[in-house]
Coordinates of N, CA and C in Angstrom, one line a residue:
W1 N -10.3 84.1 62.1 CA -9.6 85.2 61.5 C -10.3 86.5 61.7
C2 N -11.6 86.5 61.8 CA -12.4 87.7 62.0 C -12.1 88.3 63.4
K3 N -12.0 87.4 64.4 CA -11.7 87.9 65.7 C -10.2 88.5 65.7
F4 N -9.3 87.8 65.1 CA -8.0 88.3 65.0 C -7.9 89.7 64.3
I5 N -8.6 89.8 63.2 CA -8.6 91.1 62.5 C -9.2 92.2 63.3
K6 N -10.3 91.9 64.0 CA -11.0 93.0 64.7 C -10.2 93.4 66.0
A7 N -9.7 92.4 66.7 CA -9.0 92.7 68.0 C -7.9 91.7 68.2
P8 N -6.7 91.8 67.5 CA -5.7 90.8 67.6 C -5.2 90.6 69.1
E9 N -5.2 91.6 69.9 CA -4.8 91.4 71.3 C -5.7 90.6 72.1
E10 N -6.9 90.4 71.6 CA -7.9 89.6 72.4 C -8.0 88.1 71.9
V11 N -7.1 87.7 71.0 CA -7.1 86.4 70.5 C -6.7 85.4 71.6
S12 N -7.4 84.4 71.8 CA -7.1 83.5 73.0 C -6.1 82.5 72.6
E13 N -5.4 82.0 73.6 CA -4.4 80.9 73.4 C -5.1 79.7 72.7
K14 N -6.3 79.4 73.0 CA -7.0 78.3 72.4 C -7.1 78.4 70.9
I15 N -7.5 79.6 70.4 CA -7.6 79.9 69.0 C -6.2 79.7 68.3
M16 N -5.2 80.3 69.0 CA -3.8 80.2 68.4 C -3.3 78.7 68.4
K17 N -3.7 77.9 69.3 CA -3.3 76.5 69.3 C -4.0 75.8 68.2
E18 N -5.3 76.1 68.0 CA -6.1 75.5 66.9 C -5.7 75.9 65.5
N19 N -5.2 77.1 65.4 CA -4.9 77.6 64.0 C -3.5 78.1 64.0
E20 N -2.6 77.3 63.3 CA -1.2 77.7 63.2 C -1.0 79.0 62.5
N21 N -1.8 79.3 61.5 CA -1.6 80.6 60.8 C -2.0 81.8 61.6
I22 N -3.0 81.7 62.4 CA -3.3 82.8 63.3 C -2.2 83.0 64.4
R23 N -1.7 81.9 64.9 CA -0.6 82.0 65.8 C 0.6 82.7 65.2
K24 N 1.0 82.3 64.0 CA 2.1 83.0 63.3 C 1.8 84.4 63.0
A25 N 0.6 84.8 62.7 CA 0.2 86.2 62.4 C 0.3 87.0 63.7
K26 N -0.1 86.4 64.8 CA -0.1 87.0 66.1 C 1.4 87.3 66.5
E27 N 2.2 86.3 66.3 CA 3.6 86.4 66.7 C 4.3 87.5 65.8
E28 N 4.0 87.6 64.5 CA 4.5 88.6 63.7 C 4.0 90.0 64.1
L29 N 2.8 90.1 64.4 CA 2.2 91.4 64.9 C 2.9 91.8 66.2
D30 N 3.1 90.9 67.1 CA 3.8 91.2 68.4 C 5.2 91.7 68.1
K31 N 5.9 91.0 67.1 CA 7.2 91.3 66.8 C 7.3 92.8 66.2
I32 N 6.4 93.1 65.3 CA 6.3 94.4 64.7 C 6.0 95.5 65.8
N33 N 5.1 95.2 66.6 CA 4.7 96.1 67.7 C 5.8 96.4 68.7
N34 N 6.7 95.4 68.9 CA 7.8 95.6 69.9 C 9.1 96.1 69.3
D35 N 9.2 96.2 68.0 CA 10.4 96.6 67.3 C 10.2 97.9 66.5
E36 N 10.8 98.9 66.9 CA 10.6 100.3 66.3 C 10.9 100.2 64.8
H37 N 12.0 99.6 64.5 CA 12.4 99.5 63.0 C 11.3 98.7 62.2
E38 N 10.8 97.6 62.8 CA 9.8 96.8 62.1 C 8.5 97.6 62.0
R39 N 8.2 98.3 63.0 CA 6.9 99.1 63.0 C 7.0 100.2 61.9
M40 N 8.2 100.8 61.8 CA 8.4 101.8 60.8 C 8.3 101.2 59.4
L41 N 8.9 100.1 59.2 CA 8.8 99.4 57.9 C 7.3 99.1 57.5
A42 N 6.6 98.6 58.5 CA 5.2 98.3 58.3 C 4.4 99.5 57.9
E43 N 4.7 100.6 58.6 CA 4.0 101.9 58.3 C 4.4 102.4 56.9
L44 N 5.6 102.2 56.5 CA 6.0 102.6 55.1 C 5.3 101.7 54.1
R45 N 5.2 100.4 54.4 CA 4.5 99.5 53.4 C 3.0 100.0 53.3
E46 N 2.4 100.3 54.4 CA 1.0 100.7 54.4 C 0.9 102.0 53.6
K47 N 1.8 102.9 53.8 CA 1.8 104.2 53.1 C 2.0 104.0 51.6
A48 N 2.9 103.1 51.2 CA 3.1 102.8 49.8 C 1.8 102.2 49.2
I49 N 1.1 101.4 49.9 CA -0.1 100.8 49.4 C -1.2 101.9 49.2
M50 N -1.3 102.8 50.2 CA -2.2 103.9 50.1 C -1.9 104.8 48.9
D51 N -0.6 105.1 48.8 CA -0.1 106.0 47.6 C -0.5 105.3 46.3
E52 N -0.3 104.0 46.2 CA -0.6 103.3 44.9 C -2.1 103.4 44.7
L53 N -2.9 103.3 45.7 CA -4.4 103.4 45.5 C -4.8 104.8 45.1
A54 N -4.1 105.8 45.7 CA -4.4 107.2 45.3 C -4.0 107.5 43.9
I55 N -2.9 106.9 43.5 CA -2.5 107.1 42.1 C -3.5 106.5 41.1
R56 N -4.0 105.3 41.5 CA -5.0 104.6 40.6 C -6.3 105.4 40.6
K57 N -6.7 106.0 41.7 CA -7.9 106.8 41.7 C -7.8 108.0 40.8
T58 N -6.6 108.7 40.8 CA -6.5 109.9 40.0 C -6.3 109.6 38.5
G59 N -6.1 108.4 38.2 CA -6.0 108.0 36.8 C -4.6 108.3 36.2
Y60 N -3.6 108.5 37.1 CA -2.3 108.9 36.7 C -1.7 107.8 35.7
N61 N -1.8 106.6 36.1 CA -1.3 105.5 35.3 C -2.0 105.4 33.9
E62 N -3.3 105.7 34.0 CA -4.1 105.6 32.7 C -3.6 106.8 31.8
G63 N -3.4 107.9 32.4 CA -2.9 109.1 31.6 C -1.5 108.8 31.1
K64 N -0.7 108.1 31.9 CA 0.7 107.7 31.4 C 0.6 106.8 30.3
R65 N -0.3 105.8 30.4 CA -0.5 104.8 29.3 C -0.9 105.5 28.0
E66 N -1.9 106.4 28.1 CA -2.4 107.2 27.0 C -1.3 108.0 26.4
G67 N -0.5 108.6 27.2 CA 0.7 109.4 26.7 C 1.6 108.5 25.9
L68 N 1.9 107.3 26.5 CA 2.8 106.4 25.8 C 2.3 106.0 24.4
K69 N 1.0 105.7 24.4 CA 0.3 105.3 23.2 C 0.4 106.4 22.2
Q70 N 0.1 107.6 22.6 CA 0.1 108.8 21.7 C 1.6 109.0 21.2
G71 N 2.5 108.8 22.1 CA 4.0 109.0 21.7 C 4.4 107.9 20.7
L72 N 3.9 106.7 20.9 CA 4.2 105.7 19.9 C 3.6 106.0 18.5
Q73 N 2.4 106.5 18.5 CA 1.7 106.8 17.3 C 2.5 107.9 16.5
E74 N 2.9 109.0 17.3 CA 3.7 110.0 16.7 C 5.0 109.5 16.2
G75 N 5.6 108.7 17.0 CA 6.9 108.1 16.5 C 6.8 107.3 15.3
K76 N 5.7 106.6 15.2 CA 5.4 105.8 13.9 C 5.3 106.7 12.7
K77 N 4.5 107.8 12.9 CA 4.3 108.8 11.8 C 5.6 109.3 11.4
E78 N 6.5 109.7 12.4 CA 7.8 110.3 12.1 C 8.6 109.3 11.3
G79 N 8.6 108.0 11.8 CA 9.3 107.0 11.1 C 8.9 106.7 9.7
I80 N 7.6 106.8 9.5 CA 7.1 106.6 8.1 C 7.6 107.8 7.2
I81 N 7.5 109.0 7.7 CA 8.0 110.2 7.0 C 9.5 110.1 6.7
E82 N 10.2 109.7 7.7 CA 11.7 109.5 7.5 C 12.0 108.4 6.5
G83 N 11.2 107.3 6.6 CA 11.4 106.2 5.6 C 11.1 106.6 4.2
E84 N 10.0 107.4 4.0 CA 9.7 107.9 2.7 C 10.8 108.8 2.2
K85 N 11.3 109.7 3.0 CA 12.4 110.6 2.6 C 13.6 109.8 2.2
N86 N 14.0 108.8 3.0 CA 15.1 108.0 2.6 C 14.9 107.3 1.3
E87 N 13.7 106.8 1.1 CA 13.4 106.1 -0.2 C 13.5 107.1 -1.4
K88 N 13.1 108.3 -1.2 CA 13.2 109.4 -2.2 C 14.7 109.6 -2.5
I89 N 15.5 109.7 -1.5 CA 16.9 109.9 -1.6 C 17.6 108.7 -2.4
N90 N 17.2 107.5 -2.0 CA 17.8 106.3 -2.7 C 17.4 106.4 -4.2
I91 N 16.2 106.7 -4.5 CA 15.7 106.8 -5.9 C 16.5 107.9 -6.6
A92 N 16.6 109.0 -5.9 CA 17.4 110.1 -6.5 C 18.8 109.8 -6.8
Q93 N 19.5 109.1 -5.8 CA 20.9 108.7 -6.0 C 21.0 107.7 -7.2
N94 N 20.0 106.8 -7.4 CA 20.1 105.9 -8.5 C 19.9 106.7 -9.8
M95 N 19.0 107.7 -9.8 CA 18.8 108.5 -11.0 C 20.0 109.3 -11.3
I96 N 20.7 109.8 -10.3 CA 22.0 110.6 -10.5 C 23.0 109.7 -11.1
K97 N 23.1 108.4 -10.7 CA 24.1 107.5 -11.2 C 23.8 107.3 -12.7
K98 N 22.5 107.3 -13.1 CA 22.1 107.1 -14.5 C 22.3 108.4 -15.3
K99 N 22.8 109.5 -14.6 CA 23.0 110.8 -15.2 C 21.8 111.4 -15.8
L100 N 20.7 111.2 -15.1 CA 19.4 111.9 -15.5 C 19.4 113.3 -15.1
D101 N 18.6 114.1 -15.7 CA 18.5 115.6 -15.5 C 18.0 115.8 -14.1
K102 N 18.6 116.8 -13.4 CA 18.2 117.2 -12.0 C 16.7 117.6 -11.9
N103 N 16.2 118.3 -13.0 CA 14.8 118.7 -12.9 C 13.9 117.5 -13.0
M104 N 14.3 116.5 -13.8 CA 13.4 115.3 -13.8 C 13.5 114.5 -12.5
I105 N 14.7 114.5 -11.9 CA 14.9 113.8 -10.6 C 14.0 114.5 -9.6
S106 N 14.0 115.8 -9.6 CA 13.2 116.6 -8.7 C 11.7 116.3 -8.9
E107 N 11.3 116.3 -10.1 CA 9.9 116.0 -10.4 C 9.5 114.6 -10.0
V108 N 10.3 113.7 -10.2 CA 10.0 112.3 -9.9 C 10.0 112.0 -8.4
T109 N 11.0 112.6 -7.7 CA 11.2 112.3 -6.3 C 10.5 113.3 -5.3
G110 N 10.3 114.5 -5.8 CA 9.8 115.5 -4.9 C 10.8 116.3 -4.2
L111 N 12.1 115.9 -4.4 CA 13.2 116.6 -3.7 C 13.5 117.9 -4.4
T112 N 14.0 118.8 -3.7 CA 14.4 120.1 -4.3 C 15.7 119.9 -5.1
I113 N 16.0 120.9 -6.0 CA 17.2 120.9 -6.8 C 18.4 120.9 -5.8
E114 N 18.3 121.8 -4.8 CA 19.4 121.9 -3.8 C 19.7 120.6 -3.1
E115 N 18.6 119.8 -2.7 CA 18.8 118.5 -2.1 C 19.5 117.5 -3.1
I116 N 19.1 117.6 -4.3 CA 19.7 116.7 -5.3 C 21.1 117.1 -5.6
E117 N 21.5 118.4 -5.6 CA 22.9 118.8 -5.8 C 23.7 118.3 -4.6
K118 N 23.2 118.3 -3.4 CA 23.9 117.8 -2.2 C 24.2 116.3 -2.4
L119 N 23.3 115.6 -3.0 CA 23.4 114.2 -3.2 C 24.5 113.9 -4.3
S120 N 24.6 114.8 -5.2 CA 25.5 114.6 -6.3 C 26.9 114.7 -5.9
K121 N 27.2 115.3 -4.8 CA 28.6 115.6 -4.4 C 29.2 114.4 -3.7

């Protein structure tokens, strides 16, 4: 394999007869070298690999993961705040049904009188 990797054009017939995998690799290399379309595809694959390595070096994916993590944390916080607000509204609605004073409802739930009046409608 070392000889093939260093100089594939110098691989002898003997080596290819002894090792089926080297023979197949040599045939594939010859096919790529002789076909413009295949050569272009091979170059594009190589470029994609190099691009991926460059992305890893710059830490782009790490930054992306960190951004997603931070986004999830912020989303969680917003969800908790929204859930607490919905709970206050549910409590206020139950208190309105019991015909309790709006000032007391505001004091207990932390909602404004205006918010409570909107719920009363």
